[in-house]
Amino acid sequence: MNFHHGVDLAPYNSFGVHTSAAHFCEVTNLSELKEALAFGAASKVPSLVIGGGSNILLSADYPGLVIRIDFKSIEWLNSDGLVRVAAGENWHEFVKSCMNHGFYGLENLALIPGTVGAAPIQNIGAYGVELERFVVSVSVYDGKQDKVVEFSHRDCEFGYRDSLFKYPDARHLIVLGVTLQLATEQTPNISYGALQAEFDGQDFAGITNQAVFDAVCRVRSSKLPDPKILGNAGSFFKNPLVSESKIESLKEAFPDLPCFDAGEPGLVKIPAAWLLDKAGWRGRRKGGAGVHQQHALVIVNVDDASGEDIALLAQEMASSVLGRFGIALECEVKLV
Ligand code: EPU
């Protein structure tokens, strides 16, 4: 396996930010991964594991070893919807493969950038569906015990854009693959408002999973910038969960505040995009970074932004929301 040194990470992060990694390698199997970790340990440098780099912000050069996970395989384990997929597969291509194989359910998660390995870490979600509902188990390499461990759905402690794998205590766990239970019957899910609107007036019985896939791709492409064209990492912040009492007082000042079920008693989810939009952020620029014209929750690399430009813009956005609404926004994107 080759180790590279002084590597520009722009092609490996969806913001397209130019920072440099002291050391870099791509691993395609477990023995290469172990070799990479051993190199990092012997060189006494930290290691950073990445997949598609679509949910990270690199704000400075990385002094250690960046390990890009490139494990590939899809195993159709039975004819009842059980499938195991390796961490390095491209998420969107995998969604398409499942649909073409007659394994349904992931269509609402179409076009989410990045790799399969990142999907359970932040429990990706879109258009009324979260990944966790399909996860049977996640296979990880446990660097402390030097063995592969299968984490059941329950072990993963999934939440809204959250799992155990996101936390510093889990730094020694590297996702190798995911086993999912999908459906073998058509199961179109158009519960999400923006998606429902795409099927206005249509008979539900005639809606296929392929049609949902197409609609999700249409809606996403109309609002969210393609990272290959305009660098970005999707939603920069999570949607905040706010107490019902706080909502009541906010509604007095902002009667049009949109509210969604948070799935937790006493709490309401509100769109961070709405708060940012109301605070005037849509389309604004700072240095090479800007806020997407079509979506206030998406920070874009307009003109060769540095990681610092993006981080500073994000900070200003969050503090203006805190000042105006008294709501603290939490980053969805991982800051490195
Ligand atoms: N809105 C605004 N201004 C904007 C954009 C949106 O006011 O510029 C308001 C509208 O009221 C809209 C509401 O915000 O109805 C929600 O917007 P949208 O449907 O685009 O969803 P979101 O809550 O902003 C979440 C996910 C997205 C996912 C969409 C669709 C998070 C942090 N983000 O965004 O996920 O694609 O729902 O399900 O939960 C991502 O995680 O990177 C991501 C893109």
PDB file of C-alpha atoms and ligand atoms in Angstrom, residues 54-55 108 112-113 122 124-129 160-161 192 194 219-220 223-224 233-239 256 258 260 269-278 282 292-298 332-333, ligand 1:
ATOM      1  CA  SER A  54     -19.011  15.234   2.430  1.00  0.00           C
ATOM      2  CA  ASN A  55     -19.728  16.088   6.040  1.00  0.00           C
ATOM      3  CA  ASN A 108     -36.023   8.968  -0.059  1.00  0.00           C
ATOM      4  CA  ILE A 112     -27.179  12.183  -0.447  1.00  0.00           C
ATOM      5  CA  PRO A 113     -23.481  12.691  -1.137  1.00  0.00           C
ATOM      6  CA  GLN A 122     -24.637  10.582  11.336  1.00  0.00           C
ATOM      7  CA  ILE A 124     -28.445  10.255   7.403  1.00  0.00           C
ATOM      8  CA  GLY A 125     -32.011  11.331   6.802  1.00  0.00           C
ATOM      9  CA  ALA A 126     -34.112  13.095   4.206  1.00  0.00           C
ATOM     10  CA  TYR A 127     -37.697  13.434   3.043  1.00  0.00           C
ATOM     11  CA  GLY A 128     -39.286  11.675   5.999  1.00  0.00           C
ATOM     12  CA  VAL A 129     -36.884   8.727   6.244  1.00  0.00           C
ATOM     13  CA  TYR A 160     -31.589  12.622  14.869  1.00  0.00           C
ATOM     14  CA  ARG A 161     -28.346  12.965  12.813  1.00  0.00           C
ATOM     15  CA  TYR A 192     -42.804  14.692   3.638  1.00  0.00           C
ATOM     16  CA  ALA A 194     -42.194  18.876  -0.292  1.00  0.00           C
ATOM     17  CA  VAL A 219     -36.598  18.215  -5.306  1.00  0.00           C
ATOM     18  CA  ARG A 220     -33.041  17.865  -3.992  1.00  0.00           C
ATOM     19  CA  LYS A 223     -32.769  23.273  -3.702  1.00  0.00           C
ATOM     20  CA  LEU A 224     -29.399  21.820  -2.872  1.00  0.00           C
ATOM     21  CA  ALA A 233     -21.564  19.804   2.801  1.00  0.00           C
ATOM     22  CA  GLY A 234     -25.371  19.883   2.736  1.00  0.00           C
ATOM     23  CA  SER A 235     -27.010  21.233   5.875  1.00  0.00           C
ATOM     24  CA  PHE A 236     -24.350  22.943   7.931  1.00  0.00           C
ATOM     25  CA  PHE A 237     -26.421  22.948  11.130  1.00  0.00           C
ATOM     26  CA  LYS A 238     -28.901  20.536  12.654  1.00  0.00           C
ATOM     27  CA  ASN A 239     -32.516  21.579  13.005  1.00  0.00           C
ATOM     28  CA  ASP A 256     -45.393  32.017  10.695  1.00  0.00           C
ATOM     29  CA  PRO A 258     -42.826  26.433  10.974  1.00  0.00           C
ATOM     30  CA  PHE A 260     -42.385  19.871  13.160  1.00  0.00           C
ATOM     31  CA  LYS A 269     -38.267  20.684  15.775  1.00  0.00           C
ATOM     32  CA  ILE A 270     -37.920  23.927  13.863  1.00  0.00           C
ATOM     33  CA  PRO A 271     -36.055  24.429  10.587  1.00  0.00           C
ATOM     34  CA  ALA A 272     -32.695  26.085  11.113  1.00  0.00           C
ATOM     35  CA  ALA A 273     -33.042  27.203   7.474  1.00  0.00           C
ATOM     36  CA  TRP A 274     -36.102  29.275   8.377  1.00  0.00           C
ATOM     37  CA  LEU A 275     -34.314  30.972  11.295  1.00  0.00           C
ATOM     38  CA  LEU A 276     -31.297  31.772   9.120  1.00  0.00           C
ATOM     39  CA  ASP A 277     -33.477  32.940   6.264  1.00  0.00           C
ATOM     40  CA  LYS A 278     -35.431  35.237   8.593  1.00  0.00           C
ATOM     41  CA  ARG A 282     -29.692  33.567   2.304  1.00  0.00           C
ATOM     42  CA  HIS A 292     -26.654  29.243  -0.837  1.00  0.00           C
ATOM     43  CA  GLN A 293     -29.200  31.393  -2.661  1.00  0.00           C
ATOM     44  CA  GLN A 294     -31.819  28.606  -2.663  1.00  0.00           C
ATOM     45  CA  HIS A 295     -31.282  27.310   0.886  1.00  0.00           C
ATOM     46  CA  ALA A 296     -30.161  29.227   3.961  1.00  0.00           C
ATOM     47  CA  LEU A 297     -28.872  26.101   5.750  1.00  0.00           C
ATOM     48  CA  VAL A 298     -26.239  25.351   3.133  1.00  0.00           C
ATOM     49  CA  GLU A 332     -24.140  19.012  11.654  1.00  0.00           C
ATOM     50  CA  VAL A 333     -20.878  19.137   9.766  1.00  0.00           C
TER      51      VAL A 333
HETATM   52  N1  EPU B   1     -36.759  27.079   4.676  1.00  0.00           N
HETATM   53  C1  EPU B   1     -36.602  28.445   4.709  1.00  0.00           C
HETATM   54  N2  EPU B   1     -35.592  29.001   3.967  1.00  0.00           N
HETATM   55  C2  EPU B   1     -34.738  28.263   3.225  1.00  0.00           C
HETATM   56  C3  EPU B   1     -34.930  26.860   3.165  1.00  0.00           C
HETATM   57  C4  EPU B   1     -35.928  26.294   3.918  1.00  0.00           C
HETATM   58  O1  EPU B   1     -37.348  29.151   5.362  1.00  0.00           O
HETATM   59  O2  EPU B   1     -33.814  28.847   2.629  1.00  0.00           O
HETATM   60  C5  EPU B   1     -37.806  26.488   5.537  1.00  0.00           C
HETATM   61  C6  EPU B   1     -39.075  26.142   4.803  1.00  0.00           C
HETATM   62  O3  EPU B   1     -40.126  26.479   5.677  1.00  0.00           O
HETATM   63  C7  EPU B   1     -39.028  24.638   4.655  1.00  0.00           C
HETATM   64  C8  EPU B   1     -38.239  24.238   5.895  1.00  0.00           C
HETATM   65  O4  EPU B   1     -37.310  25.283   6.098  1.00  0.00           O
HETATM   66  O5  EPU B   1     -40.292  24.093   4.667  1.00  0.00           O
HETATM   67  C9  EPU B   1     -37.511  22.924   5.756  1.00  0.00           C
HETATM   68  O6  EPU B   1     -36.652  22.975   4.610  1.00  0.00           O
HETATM   69  P1  EPU B   1     -36.222  21.643   3.860  1.00  0.00           P
HETATM   70  O7  EPU B   1     -37.414  20.854   3.464  1.00  0.00           O
HETATM   71  O8  EPU B   1     -35.259  21.989   2.794  1.00  0.00           O
HETATM   72  O9  EPU B   1     -35.504  20.774   4.988  1.00  0.00           O
HETATM   73  P2  EPU B   1     -34.414  21.146   6.102  1.00  0.00           P
HETATM   74  O10 EPU B   1     -35.058  20.929   7.438  1.00  0.00           O
HETATM   75  O11 EPU B   1     -33.755  22.440   5.876  1.00  0.00           O
HETATM   76  C10 EPU B   1     -33.614  18.686   6.344  1.00  0.00           C
HETATM   77  C11 EPU B   1     -32.303  17.955   6.372  1.00  0.00           C
HETATM   78  C12 EPU B   1     -31.778  17.800   4.940  1.00  0.00           C
HETATM   79  C13 EPU B   1     -32.788  17.029   4.131  1.00  0.00           C
HETATM   80  C14 EPU B   1     -34.114  17.810   4.145  1.00  0.00           C
HETATM   81  C15 EPU B   1     -35.227  17.070   3.445  1.00  0.00           C
HETATM   82  C16 EPU B   1     -31.295  18.510   8.510  1.00  0.00           C
HETATM   83  C17 EPU B   1     -30.216  19.260   9.222  1.00  0.00           C
HETATM   84  N3  EPU B   1     -31.356  18.689   7.200  1.00  0.00           N
HETATM   85  O12 EPU B   1     -33.338  19.998   5.859  1.00  0.00           O
HETATM   86  O13 EPU B   1     -30.586  17.038   5.027  1.00  0.00           O
HETATM   87  O14 EPU B   1     -32.361  16.842   2.801  1.00  0.00           O
HETATM   88  O15 EPU B   1     -34.542  17.997   5.523  1.00  0.00           O
HETATM   89  O16 EPU B   1     -35.659  16.023   4.237  1.00  0.00           O
HETATM   90  O17 EPU B   1     -32.037  17.779   9.150  1.00  0.00           O
HETATM   91  C18 EPU B   1     -28.228  17.215   5.231  1.00  0.00           C
HETATM   92  O18 EPU B   1     -28.349  16.618   6.310  1.00  0.00           O
HETATM   93  O19 EPU B   1     -27.102  17.573   4.789  1.00  0.00           O
HETATM   94  C19 EPU B   1     -29.412  17.515   4.469  1.00  0.00           C
HETATM   95  C20 EPU B   1     -29.375  18.198   3.330  1.00  0.00           C
END
